[in-house]
């Protein structure tokens, strides 16, 4: 069995980048691929519906079919990545299998309990009719959130295993056709996985909106302030890292990697 080096969680969180250059010649070990998929499987799922599923492929022929139905800037990523995941949600897990059955399982296992108002009667006669009355758009919205949670766990697991990941969008109905998804399934996102040919540290952590602009205290509009001492602590833990900049070193890296895989260099 493959030896897995244990990595620090905060470091993994802070070192994750969307990787857009991969080593095409270096395959992903099956053990690592399974670990990534298992991480998504054990993510939190709404009502424990487990709606998120994925198709895994590596072959060139399928890549060629996928390339015309993704944005042009994703083509090189797909070409270089040794593994591609097509994440989709299965609405039948909500309506047909029945979210109530998933809740009943949680009840049986003692995860949800009468202390919080749960009972078999409540699940069958109150939760079930309410939850299954939701229109498909609402269910798709909720299940795409659960897919995101699963994808985030998959992504972080890949980073912990020394791999790089880039999520990518595509034309849902065309992707559904290529991969034979039935009507009750809906494509969510693609995910390219492989050994990074760019160094997450050279790239730096990509700029985000300031804390005060996205978090509020008590009421929308009341900015919540960040504590510099906490920020320092998170920097020491490597969770917050120096912000991405197009330094001469990064430019050199982009161009060296582009030359290596035959892509155009950056000249601006
Ligand atoms: C759901 C989702 C879809 C994305 N789609 C694309 C995409 O189609 N192509 C791409 O190059 N990056 C894509 N990204 C990556 C984002 O552009 C990326 O998160 C952003 O560049 C910030 O960089 P970071 O992920 O390295 O922090 C996607 C990210 C997410 C979460």
Coordinates of C-alpha atoms and ligand atoms in Angstrom, one line a residue:
X1 CA 0.0 0.0 0.0
X2 CA 1.1 3.5 -0.8
X3 CA 2.8 5.3 2.1
X4 CA 0.8 8.5 2.8
X5 CA 2.7 11.4 4.5
X6 CA 0.4 13.1 7.1
X7 CA 0.0 16.8 6.3
X8 CA -1.1 19.6 8.6
X9 CA -4.7 20.6 8.0
X10 CA -4.1 24.4 8.2
X11 CA -1.1 24.1 5.8
X12 CA -3.2 22.1 3.3
X13 CA -6.0 24.7 3.5
X14 CA -3.6 27.6 3.0
X15 CA -1.5 25.9 0.2
X16 CA -4.4 25.0 -2.0
X17 CA -4.5 26.8 -5.3
X18 CA -6.3 26.3 -8.5
X19 CA -3.6 24.5 -10.5
X20 CA -3.7 25.1 -14.2
X21 CA -0.4 23.4 -15.2
X22 CA 0.0 19.7 -14.5
X23 CA 2.7 17.1 -15.3
X24 CA 0.9 15.2 -17.9
X25 CA 3.4 12.3 -17.8
X26 CA 2.9 11.6 -14.1
X27 CA -0.3 9.5 -13.4
X28 CA -2.3 9.8 -10.2
X29 CA -1.9 6.7 -8.1
X30 CA -5.2 4.7 -7.8
X31 CA -4.9 4.8 -4.0
X32 CA -4.8 8.6 -4.1
X33 CA -7.7 8.8 -6.5
X34 CA -9.8 6.6 -4.3
X35 CA -8.9 8.7 -1.2
X36 CA -10.1 11.8 -3.1
X37 CA -13.4 10.1 -4.0
X38 CA -13.9 8.8 -0.5
X39 CA -13.3 12.3 1.0
X40 CA -16.3 13.5 -1.2
X41 CA -18.4 10.5 -0.1
X42 CA -18.0 11.3 3.6
X43 CA -18.7 15.0 3.2
X44 CA -21.8 16.5 4.8
X45 CA -24.9 16.0 2.6
X46 CA -28.2 17.7 2.9
X47 CA -30.6 15.4 4.8
X48 CA -27.9 12.8 4.1
X49 CA -29.3 12.5 0.5
X50 CA -25.9 11.6 -0.9
X51 CA -26.9 13.1 -4.2
X52 CA -23.4 13.9 -5.4
X53 CA -21.8 11.4 -7.8
X54 CA -18.9 11.5 -10.3
X55 CA -17.6 9.9 -13.4
X56 CA -13.8 9.4 -13.5
X57 CA -11.8 9.2 -16.7
X58 CA -8.3 9.7 -18.1
X59 CA -8.4 8.6 -21.7
X60 CA -7.6 11.0 -24.6
X61 CA -10.6 10.0 -26.6
X62 CA -13.1 11.2 -23.9
X63 CA -11.0 14.3 -23.3
X64 CA -11.4 15.2 -27.0
X65 CA -15.2 14.8 -26.7
X66 CA -15.2 17.1 -23.6
X67 CA -12.9 19.9 -25.0
X68 CA -15.5 21.4 -27.4
X69 CA -18.1 21.8 -24.6
X70 CA -15.9 23.6 -22.1
X71 CA -14.6 27.2 -22.3
X72 CA -11.4 27.5 -24.4
X73 CA -9.3 28.5 -21.4
X74 CA -10.1 25.1 -19.8
X75 CA -8.8 23.0 -22.8
X76 CA -5.1 23.1 -21.8
X77 CA -6.0 22.1 -18.3
X78 CA -8.0 19.1 -19.5
X79 CA -5.1 18.2 -21.9
X80 CA -2.5 18.2 -19.1
X81 CA -4.4 16.6 -16.2
X82 CA -4.1 12.9 -16.0
X83 CA -7.5 12.5 -14.2
X84 CA -10.8 14.3 -14.9
X85 CA -13.8 14.0 -12.6
X86 CA -17.3 14.9 -13.9
X87 CA -19.3 15.8 -10.8
X88 CA -23.1 15.6 -11.0
X89 CA -26.1 15.4 -8.7
X90 CA -28.8 12.8 -8.8
X91 CA -32.2 14.3 -8.1
X92 CA -33.7 10.9 -7.6
X93 CA -31.8 10.6 -4.3
X94 CA -34.2 13.3 -3.1
X95 CA -37.5 12.4 -4.7
X96 CA -37.4 8.7 -5.6
X97 CA -35.1 7.1 -3.0
X98 CA -36.7 9.7 -0.7
X99 CA -35.0 12.1 1.6
X100 CA -37.2 10.7 4.3
X101 CA -35.5 7.3 4.1
X102 CA -32.1 9.0 4.5
X103 CA -33.5 10.9 7.6
X104 CA -34.9 7.7 9.0
X105 CA -31.5 6.1 8.7
X106 CA -30.0 9.1 10.6
X107 CA -32.7 8.7 13.3
X108 CA -32.0 4.9 13.6
X109 CA -28.3 5.6 14.0
X110 CA -29.0 8.2 16.8
X111 CA -27.6 11.2 14.8
X112 CA -30.9 13.0 15.0
X113 CA -33.1 12.5 18.1
X114 CA -36.3 13.3 19.9
X115 CA -34.3 16.0 21.9
X116 CA -34.5 18.1 18.7
X117 CA -38.1 17.2 17.7
X118 CA -37.3 14.2 15.5
X119 CA -39.4 11.1 15.5
X120 CA -40.3 8.4 12.9
X121 CA -43.8 10.0 12.8
X122 CA -42.4 13.5 12.2
X123 CA -40.0 12.2 9.4
X124 CA -42.8 10.4 7.6
X125 CA -45.7 12.7 8.1
X126 CA -44.2 16.2 8.3
X127 CA -40.6 16.2 6.9
X128 CA -41.3 13.8 3.9
X129 CA -44.3 15.6 2.4
X130 CA -42.7 19.1 2.9
X131 CA -39.2 18.2 1.5
X132 CA -40.6 16.2 -1.5
X133 CA -42.9 19.1 -2.4
X134 CA -40.0 21.3 -3.2
X135 CA -39.8 22.2 -6.9
X136 CA -36.8 20.7 -8.9
X137 CA -35.1 24.1 -9.2
X138 CA -35.0 24.4 -5.4
X139 CA -33.8 20.8 -5.0
X140 CA -31.1 21.3 -7.7
X141 CA -30.0 24.5 -5.9
X142 CA -29.7 22.7 -2.5
X143 CA -28.1 19.6 -4.0
X144 CA -25.5 21.7 -5.9
X145 CA -24.5 23.2 -2.5
X146 CA -24.0 19.7 -1.1
X147 CA -22.0 18.9 -4.3
X148 CA -19.8 21.9 -3.5
X149 CA -19.1 20.6 0.0
X150 CA -18.1 17.2 -1.4
X151 CA -15.9 18.8 -4.1
X152 CA -14.2 20.9 -1.5
X153 CA -13.3 17.9 0.6
X154 CA -12.1 16.1 -2.6
X155 CA -9.9 19.1 -3.5
X156 CA -8.3 19.5 0.0
X157 CA -7.6 15.7 0.1
X158 CA -5.9 16.0 -3.3
X159 CA -3.7 18.8 -1.9
X160 CA -2.9 16.8 1.2
X161 CA -1.7 14.0 -1.1
X162 CA 0.6 16.3 -3.0
X163 CA -1.7 16.7 -6.0
X164 CA -3.2 19.8 -7.6
X165 CA -6.8 20.4 -8.6
X166 CA -8.7 22.9 -10.8
X167 CA -12.5 22.9 -11.0
X168 CA -13.9 23.8 -14.3
X169 CA -17.3 24.7 -15.8
X170 CA -18.8 23.4 -18.9
X171 CA -22.1 23.2 -20.9
X172 CA -24.2 21.0 -18.7
X173 CA -26.7 19.5 -21.3
X174 CA -23.8 18.7 -23.7
X175 CA -21.7 17.1 -20.9
X176 CA -24.7 15.1 -19.8
X177 CA -25.1 13.8 -23.4
X178 CA -21.4 12.8 -23.7
X179 CA -21.4 10.9 -20.4
X180 CA -24.9 9.4 -20.7
X181 CA -26.4 11.1 -17.7
X182 CA -30.1 10.4 -17.3
X183 CA -32.6 13.2 -17.0
X184 CA -32.7 13.0 -13.2
X185 CA -29.0 13.8 -13.1
X186 CA -27.4 17.2 -13.6
X187 CA -23.8 18.1 -14.3
X188 CA -22.3 20.4 -11.6
X189 CA -18.6 20.9 -12.3
X190 CA -15.6 19.2 -13.8
X191 CA -12.4 18.7 -11.8
X192 CA -8.9 18.2 -13.2
X193 CA -6.5 16.4 -11.0
X194 CA -2.8 15.7 -11.3
X195 CA 0.7 16.5 -10.1
X196 CA 1.2 20.2 -10.2
X197 CA 3.8 21.6 -12.7
X198 CA 3.5 25.0 -10.9
X199 CA 4.5 25.6 -7.3
X200 CA 1.6 26.8 -5.2
X201 CA 4.1 28.8 -3.1
X202 CA 5.5 30.7 -6.0
X203 CA 2.0 31.6 -7.2
X204 CA 1.0 32.8 -3.7
X205 CA -2.5 32.8 -2.2
X206 CA -5.0 34.4 -4.6
X207 CA -6.4 37.7 -3.4
X208 CA -9.8 37.6 -1.8
X209 CA -12.2 40.3 -0.7
X210 CA -11.4 41.9 2.7
X211 CA -12.9 40.2 5.7
X212 CA -14.8 43.4 6.6
X213 CA -16.5 43.5 3.2
X214 CA -18.0 40.0 3.4
X215 CA -18.8 39.4 7.1
X216 CA -21.3 41.4 9.1
X217 CA -22.1 41.7 12.8
X218 CA -25.8 41.3 13.8
X219 CA -27.1 42.9 10.6
X220 CA -26.4 43.3 6.9
X221 CA -24.1 46.2 6.4
X222 CA -22.5 46.3 9.9
X223 CA -19.0 45.3 9.0
X224 CA -17.4 42.7 11.3
X225 CA -13.8 43.4 11.9
X226 CA -10.9 41.0 11.7
X227 CA -8.4 40.7 14.6
X228 CA -4.8 41.3 13.5
X229 CA -3.6 38.9 16.2
X230 CA -5.8 36.1 14.8
X231 CA -4.5 36.9 11.3
X232 CA -0.9 36.6 12.6
X233 CA -1.7 33.3 14.2
X234 CA -3.2 32.0 11.0
X235 CA -0.1 33.2 9.1
X236 CA 2.0 31.2 11.5
X237 CA -0.1 28.2 10.8
X238 CA 0.4 28.7 7.0
X239 CA -3.4 29.0 6.5
X240 CA -3.1 32.6 5.4
X241 CA -0.1 33.0 3.0
X242 CA 1.4 35.8 1.1
X243 CA -0.9 37.1 -1.6
X244 CA -0.4 36.1 -5.2
X245 CA 1.7 38.5 -7.3
X246 CA 3.1 38.3 -10.8
X247 CA 6.7 38.5 -9.5
X248 CA 9.6 37.9 -12.0
X249 CA 10.0 34.4 -10.4
X250 CA 6.3 33.6 -11.1
X251 CA 6.6 34.9 -14.6
X252 CA 9.6 32.7 -15.2
X253 CA 7.7 29.7 -13.8
X254 CA 4.7 30.3 -16.0
X255 CA 6.9 30.6 -19.1
X256 CA 9.1 27.6 -18.3
X257 CA 6.1 25.4 -17.7
X258 CA 4.3 26.7 -20.8
X259 CA 7.4 26.0 -22.9
X260 CA 7.7 22.5 -21.4
X261 CA 4.1 21.6 -22.4
X262 CA 4.1 23.5 -25.7
X263 CA 1.7 26.3 -24.7
X264 CA 2.2 30.0 -25.6
X265 CA 4.3 32.1 -23.2
X266 CA 3.2 35.3 -21.4
X267 CA 4.8 38.4 -22.8
X268 CA 2.7 41.3 -21.3
Ligands
LIG1 C1 -17.0 25.9 -8.8 C2 -15.8 26.5 -9.4 C3 -15.6 26.5 -10.8 C4 -14.5 27.0 -11.4 N1 -14.3 27.0 -12.7 C5 -13.1 27.4 -13.3 C6 -12.9 27.2 -14.7 O1 -13.8 26.9 -15.5 N2 -11.7 27.5 -15.2 C7 -10.6 27.9 -14.4 O2 -9.5 28.1 -14.9 N3 -10.8 28.0 -13.0 C8 -12.0 27.8 -12.5 N4 -12.2 27.8 -11.1 C9 -11.1 28.3 -10.3 C10 -11.3 29.7 -9.8 O3 -11.2 30.6 -10.9 C11 -10.3 30.0 -8.7 O4 -10.8 29.6 -7.5 C12 -9.8 31.4 -8.7 O5 -8.9 31.6 -9.7 C13 -9.1 31.7 -7.3 O6 -7.9 30.9 -7.2 P1 -7.6 29.8 -6.2 O7 -8.6 28.7 -6.4 O8 -6.3 29.4 -6.6 O9 -7.7 30.3 -4.8 C14 -13.4 27.4 -10.5 C15 -13.6 27.4 -9.1 C16 -14.7 26.9 -8.6 C17 -14.8 26.8 -7.1

